[in-house]
Coordinates of N, CA and C and ligand atoms in Angstrom, one line a residue:
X1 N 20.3 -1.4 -44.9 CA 21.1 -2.6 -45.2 C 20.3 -3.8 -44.8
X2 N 19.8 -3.7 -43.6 CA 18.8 -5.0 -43.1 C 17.7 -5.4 -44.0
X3 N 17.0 -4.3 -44.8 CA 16.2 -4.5 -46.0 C 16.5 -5.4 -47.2
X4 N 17.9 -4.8 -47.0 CA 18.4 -5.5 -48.7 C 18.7 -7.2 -48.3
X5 N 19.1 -7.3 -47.0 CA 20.2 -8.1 -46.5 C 18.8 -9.5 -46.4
X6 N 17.8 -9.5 -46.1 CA 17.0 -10.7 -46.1 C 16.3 -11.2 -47.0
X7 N 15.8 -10.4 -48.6 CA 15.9 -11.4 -49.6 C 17.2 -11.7 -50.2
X8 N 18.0 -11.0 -50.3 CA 19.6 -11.8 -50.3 C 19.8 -13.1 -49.8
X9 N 19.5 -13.1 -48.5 CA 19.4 -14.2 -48.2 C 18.9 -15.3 -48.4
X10 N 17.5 -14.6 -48.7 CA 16.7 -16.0 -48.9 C 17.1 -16.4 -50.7
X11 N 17.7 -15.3 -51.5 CA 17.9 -16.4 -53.0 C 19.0 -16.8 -52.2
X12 N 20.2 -16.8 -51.7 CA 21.4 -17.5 -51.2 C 20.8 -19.2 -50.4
X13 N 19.7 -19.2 -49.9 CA 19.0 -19.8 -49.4 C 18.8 -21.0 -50.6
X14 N 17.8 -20.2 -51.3 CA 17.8 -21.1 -52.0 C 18.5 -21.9 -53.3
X15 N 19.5 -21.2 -53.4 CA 20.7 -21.5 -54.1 C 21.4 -23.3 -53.5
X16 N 21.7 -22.6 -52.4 CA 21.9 -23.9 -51.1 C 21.1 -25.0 -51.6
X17 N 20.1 -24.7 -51.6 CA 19.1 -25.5 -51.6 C 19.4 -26.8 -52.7
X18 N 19.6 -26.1 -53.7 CA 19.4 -27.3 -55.2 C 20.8 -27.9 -55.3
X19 N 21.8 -27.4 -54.4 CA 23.3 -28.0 -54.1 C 22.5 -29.6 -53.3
X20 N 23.3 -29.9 -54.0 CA 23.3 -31.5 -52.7 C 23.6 -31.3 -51.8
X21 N 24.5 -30.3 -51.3 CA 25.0 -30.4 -50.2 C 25.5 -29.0 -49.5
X22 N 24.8 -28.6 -48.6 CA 25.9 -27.2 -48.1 C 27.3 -27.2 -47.7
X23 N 27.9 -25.6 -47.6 CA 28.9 -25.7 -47.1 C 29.2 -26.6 -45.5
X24 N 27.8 -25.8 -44.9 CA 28.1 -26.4 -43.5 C 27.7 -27.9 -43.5
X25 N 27.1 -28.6 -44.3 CA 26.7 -29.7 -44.1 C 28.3 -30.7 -44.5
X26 N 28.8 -29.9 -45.4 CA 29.9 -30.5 -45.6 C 31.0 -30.7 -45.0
X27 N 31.1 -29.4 -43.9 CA 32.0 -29.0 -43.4 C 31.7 -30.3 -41.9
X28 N 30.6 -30.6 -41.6 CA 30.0 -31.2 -40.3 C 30.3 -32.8 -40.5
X29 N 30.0 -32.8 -42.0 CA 30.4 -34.2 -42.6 C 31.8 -34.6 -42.3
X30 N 32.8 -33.9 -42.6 CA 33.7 -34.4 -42.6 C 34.6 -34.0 -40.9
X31 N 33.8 -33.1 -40.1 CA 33.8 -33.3 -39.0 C 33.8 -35.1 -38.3
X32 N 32.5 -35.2 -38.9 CA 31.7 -36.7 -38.1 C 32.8 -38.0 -39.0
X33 N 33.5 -37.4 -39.8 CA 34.1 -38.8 -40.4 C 35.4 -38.6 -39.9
X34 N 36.3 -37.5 -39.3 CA 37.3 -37.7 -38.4 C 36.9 -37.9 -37.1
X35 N 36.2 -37.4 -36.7 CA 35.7 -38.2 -35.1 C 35.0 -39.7 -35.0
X36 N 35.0 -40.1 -36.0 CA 34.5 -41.2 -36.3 C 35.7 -42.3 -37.0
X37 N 36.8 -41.7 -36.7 CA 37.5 -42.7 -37.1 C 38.2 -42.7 -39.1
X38 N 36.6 -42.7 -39.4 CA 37.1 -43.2 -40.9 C 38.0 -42.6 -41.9
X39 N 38.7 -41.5 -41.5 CA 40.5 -41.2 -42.6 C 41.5 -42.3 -41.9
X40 N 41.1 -42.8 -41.0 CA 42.0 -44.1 -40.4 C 42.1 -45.2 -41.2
X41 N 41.5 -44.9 -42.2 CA 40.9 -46.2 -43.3 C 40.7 -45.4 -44.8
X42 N 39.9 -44.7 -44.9 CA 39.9 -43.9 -45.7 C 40.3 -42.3 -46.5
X43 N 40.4 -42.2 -47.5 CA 41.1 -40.9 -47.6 C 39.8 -40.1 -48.6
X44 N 40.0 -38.8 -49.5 CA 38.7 -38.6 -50.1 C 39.4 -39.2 -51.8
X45 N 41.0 -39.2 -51.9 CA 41.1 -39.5 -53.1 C 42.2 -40.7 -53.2
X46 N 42.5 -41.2 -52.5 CA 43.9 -42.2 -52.6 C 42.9 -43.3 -52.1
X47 N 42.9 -44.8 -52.2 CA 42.7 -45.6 -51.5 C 44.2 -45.8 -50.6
X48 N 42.9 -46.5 -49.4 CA 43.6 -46.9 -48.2 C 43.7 -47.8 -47.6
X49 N 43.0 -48.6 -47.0 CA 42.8 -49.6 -46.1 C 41.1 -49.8 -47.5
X50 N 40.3 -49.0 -47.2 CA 39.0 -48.8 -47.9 C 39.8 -47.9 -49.0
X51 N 38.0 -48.0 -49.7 CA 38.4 -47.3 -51.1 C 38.1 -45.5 -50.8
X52 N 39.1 -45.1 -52.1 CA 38.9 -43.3 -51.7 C 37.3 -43.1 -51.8
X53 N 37.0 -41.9 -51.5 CA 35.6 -41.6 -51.5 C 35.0 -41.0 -52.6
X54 N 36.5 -40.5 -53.3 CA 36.4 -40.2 -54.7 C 35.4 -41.3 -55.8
X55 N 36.6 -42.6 -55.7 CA 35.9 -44.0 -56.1 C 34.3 -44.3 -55.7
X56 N 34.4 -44.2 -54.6 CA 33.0 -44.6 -54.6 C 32.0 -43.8 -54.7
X57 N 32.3 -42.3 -54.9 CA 31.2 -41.7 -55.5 C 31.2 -42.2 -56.8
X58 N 31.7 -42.1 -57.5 CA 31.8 -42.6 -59.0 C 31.0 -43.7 -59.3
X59 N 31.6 -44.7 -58.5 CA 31.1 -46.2 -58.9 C 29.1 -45.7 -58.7
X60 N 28.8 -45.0 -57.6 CA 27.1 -45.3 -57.1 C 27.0 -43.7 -58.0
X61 N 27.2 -43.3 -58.8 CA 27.2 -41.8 -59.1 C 25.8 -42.0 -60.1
X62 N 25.2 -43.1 -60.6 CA 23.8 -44.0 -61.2 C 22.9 -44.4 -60.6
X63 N 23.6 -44.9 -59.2 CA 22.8 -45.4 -58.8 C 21.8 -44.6 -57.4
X64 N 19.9 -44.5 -58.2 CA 19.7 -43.9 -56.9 C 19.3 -44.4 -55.9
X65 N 19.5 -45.5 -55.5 CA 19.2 -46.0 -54.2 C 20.7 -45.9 -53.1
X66 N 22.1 -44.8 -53.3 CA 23.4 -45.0 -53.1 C 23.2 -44.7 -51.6
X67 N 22.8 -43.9 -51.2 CA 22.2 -43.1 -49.9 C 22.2 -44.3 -49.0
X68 N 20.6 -44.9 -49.4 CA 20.4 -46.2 -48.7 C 21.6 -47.1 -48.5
X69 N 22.0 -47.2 -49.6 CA 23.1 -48.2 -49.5 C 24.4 -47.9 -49.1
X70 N 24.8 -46.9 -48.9 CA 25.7 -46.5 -48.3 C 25.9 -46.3 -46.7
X71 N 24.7 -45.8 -46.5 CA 24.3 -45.7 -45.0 C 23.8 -47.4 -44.2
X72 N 23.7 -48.4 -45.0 CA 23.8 -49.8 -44.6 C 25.3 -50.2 -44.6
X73 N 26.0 -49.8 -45.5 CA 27.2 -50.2 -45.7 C 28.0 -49.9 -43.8
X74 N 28.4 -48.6 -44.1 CA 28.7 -47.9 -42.9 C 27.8 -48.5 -41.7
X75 N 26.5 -48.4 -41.5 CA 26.2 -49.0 -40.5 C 26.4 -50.0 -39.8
X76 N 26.6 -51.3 -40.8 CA 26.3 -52.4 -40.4 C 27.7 -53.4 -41.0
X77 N 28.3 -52.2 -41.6 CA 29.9 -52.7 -42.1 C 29.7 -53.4 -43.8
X78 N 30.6 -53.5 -44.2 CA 30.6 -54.1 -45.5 C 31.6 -54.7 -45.9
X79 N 31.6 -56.0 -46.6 CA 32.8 -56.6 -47.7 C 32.4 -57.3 -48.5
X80 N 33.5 -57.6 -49.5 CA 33.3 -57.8 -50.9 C 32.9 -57.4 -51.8
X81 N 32.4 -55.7 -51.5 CA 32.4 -54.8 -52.6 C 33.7 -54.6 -53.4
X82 N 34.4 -54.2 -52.8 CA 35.7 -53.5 -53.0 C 36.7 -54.7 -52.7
X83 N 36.5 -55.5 -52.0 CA 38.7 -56.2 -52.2 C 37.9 -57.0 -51.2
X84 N 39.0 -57.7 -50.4 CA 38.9 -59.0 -49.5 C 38.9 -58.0 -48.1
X85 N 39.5 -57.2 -48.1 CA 39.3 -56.4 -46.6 C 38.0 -55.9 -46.0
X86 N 37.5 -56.2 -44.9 CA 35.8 -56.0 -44.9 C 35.8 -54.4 -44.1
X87 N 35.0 -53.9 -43.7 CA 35.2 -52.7 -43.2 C 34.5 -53.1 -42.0
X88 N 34.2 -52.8 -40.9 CA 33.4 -53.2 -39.2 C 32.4 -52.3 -39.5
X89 N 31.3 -52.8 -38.5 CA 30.0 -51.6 -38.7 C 30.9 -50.6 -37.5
X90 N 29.7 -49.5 -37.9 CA 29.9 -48.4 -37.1 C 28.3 -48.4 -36.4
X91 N 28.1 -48.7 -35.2 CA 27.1 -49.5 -34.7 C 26.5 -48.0 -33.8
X92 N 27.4 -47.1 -33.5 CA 27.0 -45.8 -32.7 C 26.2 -45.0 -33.2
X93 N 26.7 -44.5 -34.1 CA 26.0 -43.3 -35.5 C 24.6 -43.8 -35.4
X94 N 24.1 -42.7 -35.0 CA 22.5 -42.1 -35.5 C 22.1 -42.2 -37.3
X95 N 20.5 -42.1 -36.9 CA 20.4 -42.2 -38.7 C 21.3 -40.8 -39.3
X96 N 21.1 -39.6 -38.5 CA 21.5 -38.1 -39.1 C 22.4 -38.3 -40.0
X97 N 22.9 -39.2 -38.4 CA 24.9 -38.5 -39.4 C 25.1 -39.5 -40.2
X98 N 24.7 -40.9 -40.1 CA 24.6 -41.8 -41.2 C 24.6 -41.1 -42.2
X99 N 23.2 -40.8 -42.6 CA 22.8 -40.1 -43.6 C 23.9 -38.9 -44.1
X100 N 24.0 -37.8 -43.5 CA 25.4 -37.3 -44.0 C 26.2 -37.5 -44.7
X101 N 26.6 -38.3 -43.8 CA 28.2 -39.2 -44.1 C 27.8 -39.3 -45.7
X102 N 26.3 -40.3 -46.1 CA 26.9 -41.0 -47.0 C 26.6 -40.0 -48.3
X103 N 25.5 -39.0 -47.8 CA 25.2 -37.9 -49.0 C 26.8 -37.1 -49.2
X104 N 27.3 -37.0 -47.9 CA 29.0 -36.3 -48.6 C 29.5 -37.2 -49.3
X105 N 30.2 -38.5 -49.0 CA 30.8 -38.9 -49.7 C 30.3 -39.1 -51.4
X106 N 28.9 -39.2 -51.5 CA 28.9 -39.2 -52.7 C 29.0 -37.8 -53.8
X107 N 29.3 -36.6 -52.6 CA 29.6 -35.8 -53.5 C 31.3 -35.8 -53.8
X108 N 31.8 -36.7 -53.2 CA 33.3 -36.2 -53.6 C 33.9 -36.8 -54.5
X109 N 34.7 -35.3 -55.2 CA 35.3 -35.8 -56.4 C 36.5 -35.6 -56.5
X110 N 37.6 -36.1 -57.3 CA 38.8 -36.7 -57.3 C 39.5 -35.2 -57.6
Ligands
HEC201 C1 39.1 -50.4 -40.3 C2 39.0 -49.7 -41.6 C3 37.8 -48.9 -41.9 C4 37.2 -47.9 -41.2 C5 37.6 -47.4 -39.8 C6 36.1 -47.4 -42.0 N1 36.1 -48.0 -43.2 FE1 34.8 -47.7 -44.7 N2 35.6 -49.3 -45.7 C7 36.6 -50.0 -45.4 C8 36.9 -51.1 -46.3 C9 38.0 -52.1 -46.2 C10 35.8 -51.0 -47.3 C11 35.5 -51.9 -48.5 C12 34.5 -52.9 -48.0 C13 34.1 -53.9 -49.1 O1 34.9 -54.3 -49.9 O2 32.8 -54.1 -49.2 C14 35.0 -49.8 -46.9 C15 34.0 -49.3 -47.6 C16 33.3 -48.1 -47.4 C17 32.3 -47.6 -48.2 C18 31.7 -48.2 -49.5 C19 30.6 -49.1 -49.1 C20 29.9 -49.7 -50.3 O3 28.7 -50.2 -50.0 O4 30.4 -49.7 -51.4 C21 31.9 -46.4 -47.6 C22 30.8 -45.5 -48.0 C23 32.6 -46.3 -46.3 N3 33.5 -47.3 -46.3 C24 32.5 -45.2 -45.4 C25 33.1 -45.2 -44.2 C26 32.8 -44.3 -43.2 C27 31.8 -43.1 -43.3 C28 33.6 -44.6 -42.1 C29 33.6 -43.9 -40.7 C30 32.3 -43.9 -40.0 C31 34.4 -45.7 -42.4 N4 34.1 -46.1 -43.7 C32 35.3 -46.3 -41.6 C33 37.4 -49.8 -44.2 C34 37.1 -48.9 -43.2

């Protein structure tokens, strides 16, 4: 069984791989976005206070610099993308989970 069981792995491996995003990476993402506050504001498909995450994958779904720009957004806070409501930075967050955050949200779909 242990024979079979570690190239198994590794195509499962690399299956993962060409996904944007793993299970667990997803699963950690949206860890760090309720410990972080942000379903207090945001949802993945309703707007809230901010827009759903649905939405804003959509809108950056062209664009490839969204990463960058998403992880500034969140960082350093944002307004007048979206409505008159500005969002505060989130000044704690590391690059990691920055980065996460913004690679999940842009996988979510409605
Ligand atoms: C106090 C409410 C609030 C909280 C908390 C909040 N947001 Fe936001 N968020 C907003 C608002 C409002 C906007 C729209 C800002 C604008 O119009 O530019 C927004 C916009 C965004 C955007 C789109 C930015 C862009 O450049 O288009 C992302 C991504 C985002 N928020 C992620 C997060 C994440 C991740 C967290 C948690 C770490 C979080 N938000 C916490 C209110 C909030």
């Amino acid at each position: 069984m242990k024979i079979l069981a570690i190239p198994l792995l590794m195509v499962w491996g690399a299956v993962q791989a060409a996904q944007p995003l793993s299970q667990a990476d997803t699963k950690s993402a949206m860890e760090l976005a309720k410990n972080n506050g942000c379903f207090s504001c945001h949802s993945t498909a309703e707007k809230v206070v901010g827009p759903s995450y649905s939405s804003v994958a959509a809108k950056y779904s062209d664009d490839k610099d969204a990463v960058a720009s998403l992880v500034q957004s969140i960082q350093y806070g944002s307004k007048g993308k979206w409505g008159r409501i500005p969002m505060p930075p989130h000044a704690s967050l590391g690059k990691d989970d920055l980065n996460l955050l913004a690679r999940w949200i842009l996988t979510v779909e409605k």
